[in-house]
Structure formats: C-alpha cells, structure tokens
C-alpha cells in the first residue's frame, strides 16, 4: 500500500487483522464444543484456504480495500454457518452462547471479548 493515505489505511488494516486474530481461538473452541473439527496444521490451512491470494506487483489502495471488504463479507457469511449448526446440534448441552451474535458495523466482523485469565 502506498500513497497519501498510507498511514490511515495501514491503521485500518492493522485493526482488522487484530480482530481476525483475536477471534480465531474462540471460534475454534465453539466449533469443537458442537462436535466439529478444527484446523490442525499449516498444510491443512493451505489446502482449505478460501481467501484467494493477490500476488499482483501493485494494487491501487481503493481496489485493495474493496477486495478486503468482499473477503470480509464472505467471512461473515461463513461465520454464520456454525451458528446455524449450533442451534440444531445434539452436542450442545446448554443454551447457545450469544456473545458472537453482535456485529461490528465498521468492519462487518464479529467482535471479540477475551474471557481468558492472564497470568
């Protein structure tokens, strides 16, 4: 990314990356809770990747952001799939956790609240 808005775009992309990273573990824990399988290796990640790489030498900043927005919409749609599964799963022994049901309007990503204890 380059241009006069580099710093603003960089901060925006960093925030989105932080959100994606932060929600990875809670989503995996919920998938396992309902009896699903989660990723086990880097090789499996490479084989099941759904977001296409863009290896172009240069991409206009607005095109890059539009591509990222489309990827985020697709991710949000896929994140809803386990929720539908959870509601019909026999593996869930109590009322579903609603903490992932709120949406973040700025990015379309599901917000994360870390409830793990820190040492």
Coordinates of C-alpha atoms in Angstrom, one line a residue:
X1 CA 0.0 0.0 0.0
X2 CA 1.3 3.5 -0.8
X3 CA 0.0 7.0 -1.4
X4 CA -1.1 10.0 0.6
X5 CA -3.4 7.9 2.9
X6 CA -0.9 5.2 3.6
X7 CA -0.9 5.8 7.4
X8 CA -4.8 5.8 7.7
X9 CA -5.1 2.6 5.5
X10 CA -2.3 0.9 7.4
X11 CA -4.0 1.6 10.8
X12 CA -7.4 0.4 9.4
X13 CA -5.8 -2.9 8.0
X14 CA -3.9 -3.4 11.3
X15 CA -7.2 -3.1 13.3
X16 CA -8.9 -5.6 11.0
X17 CA -6.0 -8.1 11.3
X18 CA -6.1 -7.8 15.1
X19 CA -9.8 -8.6 15.1
X20 CA -9.3 -11.6 12.9
X21 CA -6.5 -12.9 15.0
X22 CA -8.4 -12.3 18.3
X23 CA -11.5 -14.3 17.2
X24 CA -9.7 -17.3 15.9
X25 CA -9.4 -19.2 19.2
X26 CA -12.9 -18.5 20.5
X27 CA -14.4 -19.7 17.2
X28 CA -12.3 -22.9 17.2
X29 CA -13.4 -23.6 20.8
X30 CA -17.1 -23.2 19.8
X31 CA -16.7 -25.4 16.7
X32 CA -15.2 -28.1 18.9
X33 CA -17.9 -27.6 21.5
X34 CA -20.6 -28.6 19.0
X35 CA -18.6 -31.6 17.7
X36 CA -17.0 -30.0 14.7
X37 CA -13.4 -30.4 13.5
X38 CA -10.9 -27.5 13.5
X39 CA -7.7 -26.9 11.6
X40 CA -4.7 -29.0 12.7
X41 CA -1.7 -27.9 10.6
X42 CA -0.3 -25.2 8.3
X43 CA -0.6 -27.7 5.4
X44 CA -4.3 -28.1 6.1
X45 CA -4.8 -24.3 6.2
X46 CA -3.1 -24.1 2.8
X47 CA -5.3 -26.9 1.4
X48 CA -8.6 -25.4 2.7
X49 CA -7.8 -21.7 2.1
X50 CA -10.9 -19.8 0.8
X51 CA -9.5 -16.3 0.5
X52 CA -7.5 -16.0 -2.7
X53 CA -4.0 -14.5 -2.6
X54 CA -3.4 -11.4 -4.7
X55 CA 0.2 -11.6 -5.8
X56 CA 0.0 -8.5 -8.1
X57 CA 3.1 -6.3 -8.0
X58 CA 0.9 -3.2 -7.4
X59 CA -2.7 -2.8 -6.4
X60 CA -4.5 0.5 -6.1
X61 CA -5.3 1.2 -2.5
X62 CA -9.1 1.6 -3.1
X63 CA -9.0 -1.7 -5.1
X64 CA -7.2 -3.4 -2.2
X65 CA -9.8 -2.1 0.3
X66 CA -12.7 -3.2 -1.9
X67 CA -11.2 -6.7 -2.3
X68 CA -10.7 -6.9 1.5
X69 CA -14.3 -5.7 2.1
X70 CA -15.6 -8.5 -0.2
X71 CA -13.4 -11.0 1.7
X72 CA -14.8 -9.8 5.0
X73 CA -18.4 -10.2 3.7
X74 CA -17.7 -13.7 2.7
X75 CA -16.0 -14.5 6.0
X76 CA -19.0 -13.1 7.9
X77 CA -21.3 -15.3 5.9
X78 CA -19.2 -18.4 6.7
X79 CA -19.1 -17.4 10.4
X80 CA -22.9 -17.6 10.5
X81 CA -22.8 -21.2 9.2
X82 CA -21.5 -22.7 12.5
X83 CA -24.2 -20.7 14.4
X84 CA -26.9 -22.3 12.4
X85 CA -25.3 -25.7 13.0
X86 CA -25.0 -25.0 16.8
X87 CA -28.7 -24.4 17.1
X88 CA -29.5 -27.8 15.7
X89 CA -26.6 -29.7 17.3
X90 CA -27.1 -32.6 19.7
X91 CA -23.6 -31.9 21.0
X92 CA -24.5 -28.7 22.8
X93 CA -25.8 -29.4 26.2
X94 CA -27.0 -25.9 27.1
X95 CA -28.3 -22.7 25.7
X96 CA -26.1 -21.3 22.9
X97 CA -23.5 -18.6 23.7
X98 CA -24.8 -15.3 22.3
X99 CA -21.6 -13.3 22.7
X100 CA -20.8 -13.8 18.9
X101 CA -24.2 -12.7 17.8
X102 CA -23.4 -8.9 17.9
X103 CA -22.0 -7.4 14.8
X104 CA -19.3 -4.7 14.4
X105 CA -20.7 -2.2 11.9
X106 CA -17.4 -0.7 11.0
X107 CA -15.8 -3.9 9.6
X108 CA -18.6 -6.4 9.4
X109 CA -16.5 -8.7 11.6
X110 CA -17.8 -10.3 14.8
X111 CA -16.4 -8.5 17.9
X112 CA -14.4 -10.5 20.4
X113 CA -14.4 -10.3 24.2
X114 CA -11.5 -12.2 25.7
X115 CA -12.6 -14.0 28.8
X116 CA -9.4 -16.0 29.4
X117 CA -7.4 -15.3 32.5
X118 CA -4.0 -13.7 32.2
X119 CA -1.0 -15.0 34.3

